[in-house]
mmCIF file with all atom_site columns, C-alpha atoms in Angstrom:
data_model
loop_
_atom_site.group_PDB
_atom_site.id
_atom_site.type_symbol
_atom_site.label_atom_id
_atom_site.label_alt_id
_atom_site.label_comp_id
_atom_site.label_asym_id
_atom_site.label_entity_id
_atom_site.label_seq_id
_atom_site.pdbx_PDB_ins_code
_atom_site.Cartn_x
_atom_site.Cartn_y
_atom_site.Cartn_z
_atom_site.occupancy
_atom_site.B_iso_or_equiv
_atom_site.pdbx_formal_charge
_atom_site.auth_seq_id
_atom_site.auth_comp_id
_atom_site.auth_asym_id
_atom_site.auth_atom_id
_atom_site.pdbx_PDB_model_num
ATOM 1  C CA . MET A 1 1  ? 94.650  122.324 153.899 1.00 0.00 ? 1  MET A CA 1
ATOM 2  C CA . GLU A 1 2  ? 92.121  122.826 156.899 1.00 0.00 ? 2  GLU A CA 1
ATOM 3  C CA . ILE A 1 3  ? 90.055  119.414 158.120 1.00 0.00 ? 3  ILE A CA 1
ATOM 4  C CA . HIS A 1 4  ? 87.580  120.950 157.725 1.00 0.00 ? 4  HIS A CA 1
ATOM 5  C CA . LEU A 1 5  ? 87.710  122.153 153.713 1.00 0.00 ? 5  LEU A CA 1
ATOM 6  C CA . TRP A 1 6  ? 88.853  117.646 153.046 1.00 0.00 ? 6  TRP A CA 1
ATOM 7  C CA . TRP A 1 7  ? 87.067  116.174 154.863 1.00 0.00 ? 7  TRP A CA 1
ATOM 8  C CA . LEU A 1 8  ? 83.049  116.288 152.970 1.00 0.00 ? 8  LEU A CA 1
ATOM 9  C CA . GLU A 1 9  ? 85.438  115.552 150.678 1.00 0.00 ? 9  GLU A CA 1
ATOM 10 C CA . MET A 1 10 ? 87.055  111.337 151.719 1.00 0.00 ? 10 MET A CA 1
ATOM 11 C CA . ASP A 1 11 ? 84.753  108.519 150.763 1.00 0.00 ? 11 ASP A CA 1
ATOM 12 C CA . LEU A 1 12 ? 82.746  106.776 154.188 1.00 0.00 ? 12 LEU A CA 1
ATOM 13 C CA . ALA A 1 13 ? 84.675  103.675 154.180 1.00 0.00 ? 13 ALA A CA 1
ATOM 14 C CA . ALA A 1 14 ? 88.264  105.607 155.031 1.00 0.00 ? 14 ALA A CA 1
ATOM 15 C CA . LYS A 1 15 ? 85.317  108.204 157.815 1.00 0.00 ? 15 LYS A CA 1
ATOM 16 C CA . GLU A 1 16 ? 84.580  104.933 159.103 1.00 0.00 ? 16 GLU A CA 1
ATOM 17 C CA . TRP A 1 17 ? 88.206  104.017 159.657 1.00 0.00 ? 17 TRP A CA 1
ATOM 18 C CA . LEU A 1 18 ? 89.375  106.995 161.071 1.00 0.00 ? 18 LEU A CA 1
ATOM 19 C CA . ARG A 1 19 ? 86.460  107.744 163.509 1.00 0.00 ? 19 ARG A CA 1
ATOM 20 C CA . GLU A 1 20 ? 87.185  103.897 164.811 1.00 0.00 ? 20 GLU A CA 1
ATOM 21 C CA . ASN A 1 21 ? 90.826  104.016 164.679 1.00 0.00 ? 21 ASN A CA 1
ATOM 22 C CA . LEU A 1 22 ? 90.386  107.297 167.158 1.00 0.00 ? 22 LEU A CA 1
ATOM 23 C CA . GLU A 1 23 ? 94.764  109.018 167.406 1.00 0.00 ? 23 GLU A CA 1
ATOM 24 C CA . ALA A 1 24 ? 96.330  105.678 165.281 1.00 0.00 ? 24 ALA A CA 1
ATOM 25 C CA . GLU A 1 25 ? 100.003 106.330 165.677 1.00 0.00 ? 25 GLU A CA 1
ATOM 26 C CA . THR A 1 26 ? 99.663  104.394 162.337 1.00 0.00 ? 26 THR A CA 1
ATOM 27 C CA . VAL A 1 27 ? 96.763  105.382 159.685 1.00 0.00 ? 27 VAL A CA 1
ATOM 28 C CA . PRO A 1 28 ? 96.993  102.215 156.927 1.00 0.00 ? 28 PRO A CA 1
ATOM 29 C CA . GLU A 1 29 ? 97.552  103.082 153.334 1.00 0.00 ? 29 GLU A CA 1
ATOM 30 C CA . HIS A 1 30 ? 94.053  102.165 150.893 1.00 0.00 ? 30 HIS A CA 1
ATOM 31 C CA . VAL A 1 31 ? 93.109  105.346 154.085 1.00 0.00 ? 31 VAL A CA 1
ATOM 32 C CA . LEU A 1 32 ? 96.451  107.830 153.745 1.00 0.00 ? 32 LEU A CA 1
ATOM 33 C CA . ALA A 1 33 ? 95.535  107.207 150.216 1.00 0.00 ? 33 ALA A CA 1
ATOM 34 C CA . ALA A 1 34 ? 91.766  109.122 150.524 1.00 0.00 ? 34 ALA A CA 1
ATOM 35 C CA . VAL A 1 35 ? 93.144  111.380 152.742 1.00 0.00 ? 35 VAL A CA 1
ATOM 36 C CA . ARG A 1 36 ? 95.253  112.929 150.111 1.00 0.00 ? 36 ARG A CA 1
ATOM 37 C CA . ALA A 1 37 ? 92.918  112.701 147.803 1.00 0.00 ? 37 ALA A CA 1
ATOM 38 C CA . ALA A 1 38 ? 89.801  114.981 149.286 1.00 0.00 ? 38 ALA A CA 1
ATOM 39 C CA . GLY A 1 39 ? 93.068  117.617 149.203 1.00 0.00 ? 39 GLY A CA 1
ATOM 40 C CA . GLY A 1 40 ? 94.532  116.454 153.184 1.00 0.00 ? 40 GLY A CA 1
ATOM 41 C CA . GLU A 1 41 ? 98.015  116.348 154.659 1.00 0.00 ? 41 GLU A CA 1
ATOM 42 C CA . VAL A 1 42 ? 100.285 113.723 156.297 1.00 0.00 ? 42 VAL A CA 1
ATOM 43 C CA . VAL A 1 43 ? 102.633 113.617 158.429 1.00 0.00 ? 43 VAL A CA 1
ATOM 44 C CA . GLY A 1 44 ? 104.848 110.461 159.528 1.00 0.00 ? 44 GLY A CA 1
ATOM 45 C CA . GLY A 1 45 ? 101.726 108.604 158.819 1.00 0.00 ? 45 GLY A CA 1
ATOM 46 C CA . THR A 1 46 ? 99.404  109.318 160.433 1.00 0.00 ? 46 THR A CA 1
ATOM 47 C CA . LEU A 1 47 ? 96.839  112.973 161.197 1.00 0.00 ? 47 LEU A CA 1
ATOM 48 C CA . THR A 1 48 ? 97.551  115.737 163.208 1.00 0.00 ? 48 THR A CA 1
ATOM 49 C CA . ARG A 1 49 ? 95.802  116.394 166.373 1.00 0.00 ? 49 ARG A CA 1
ATOM 50 C CA . ARG A 1 50 ? 94.278  119.267 165.871 1.00 0.00 ? 50 ARG A CA 1
ATOM 51 C CA . GLU A 1 51 ? 93.235  116.594 163.003 1.00 0.00 ? 51 GLU A CA 1
ATOM 52 C CA . TRP A 1 52 ? 91.926  113.542 165.178 1.00 0.00 ? 52 TRP A CA 1
ATOM 53 C CA . ALA A 1 53 ? 89.897  116.130 167.911 1.00 0.00 ? 53 ALA A CA 1
ATOM 54 C CA . PHE A 1 54 ? 88.342  117.402 164.318 1.00 0.00 ? 54 PHE A CA 1
ATOM 55 C CA . ILE A 1 55 ? 86.801  113.725 164.031 1.00 0.00 ? 55 ILE A CA 1
ATOM 56 C CA . GLU A 1 56 ? 86.419  113.606 167.232 1.00 0.00 ? 56 GLU A CA 1
ATOM 57 C CA . THR A 1 57 ? 84.470  115.957 168.810 1.00 0.00 ? 57 THR A CA 1
ATOM 58 C CA . GLN A 1 58 ? 83.509  117.891 165.020 1.00 0.00 ? 58 GLN A CA 1
ATOM 59 C CA . SER A 1 59 ? 83.183  114.862 162.077 1.00 0.00 ? 59 SER A CA 1
ATOM 60 C CA . GLU A 1 60 ? 78.855  113.970 161.691 1.00 0.00 ? 60 GLU A CA 1
ATOM 61 C CA . PHE A 1 61 ? 77.963  110.398 161.242 1.00 0.00 ? 61 PHE A CA 1
ATOM 62 C CA . VAL A 1 62 ? 75.723  110.933 158.201 1.00 0.00 ? 62 VAL A CA 1
ATOM 63 C CA . ASP A 1 63 ? 77.397  111.479 155.767 1.00 0.00 ? 63 ASP A CA 1
#
């Protein structure tokens, strides 16, 4: 599922962690669990380059 479809479903704490740790090679399990719960997929313990780009350029800080 594309990130723009599940991003709005994620909890704020997980969004903040992702914004503060852009392109992290490993993401804590509680954040990965929030991604999965919202409908996203995790490969190799992190997000795809495309998802990181969305978070950096298109995610809004007013959630």
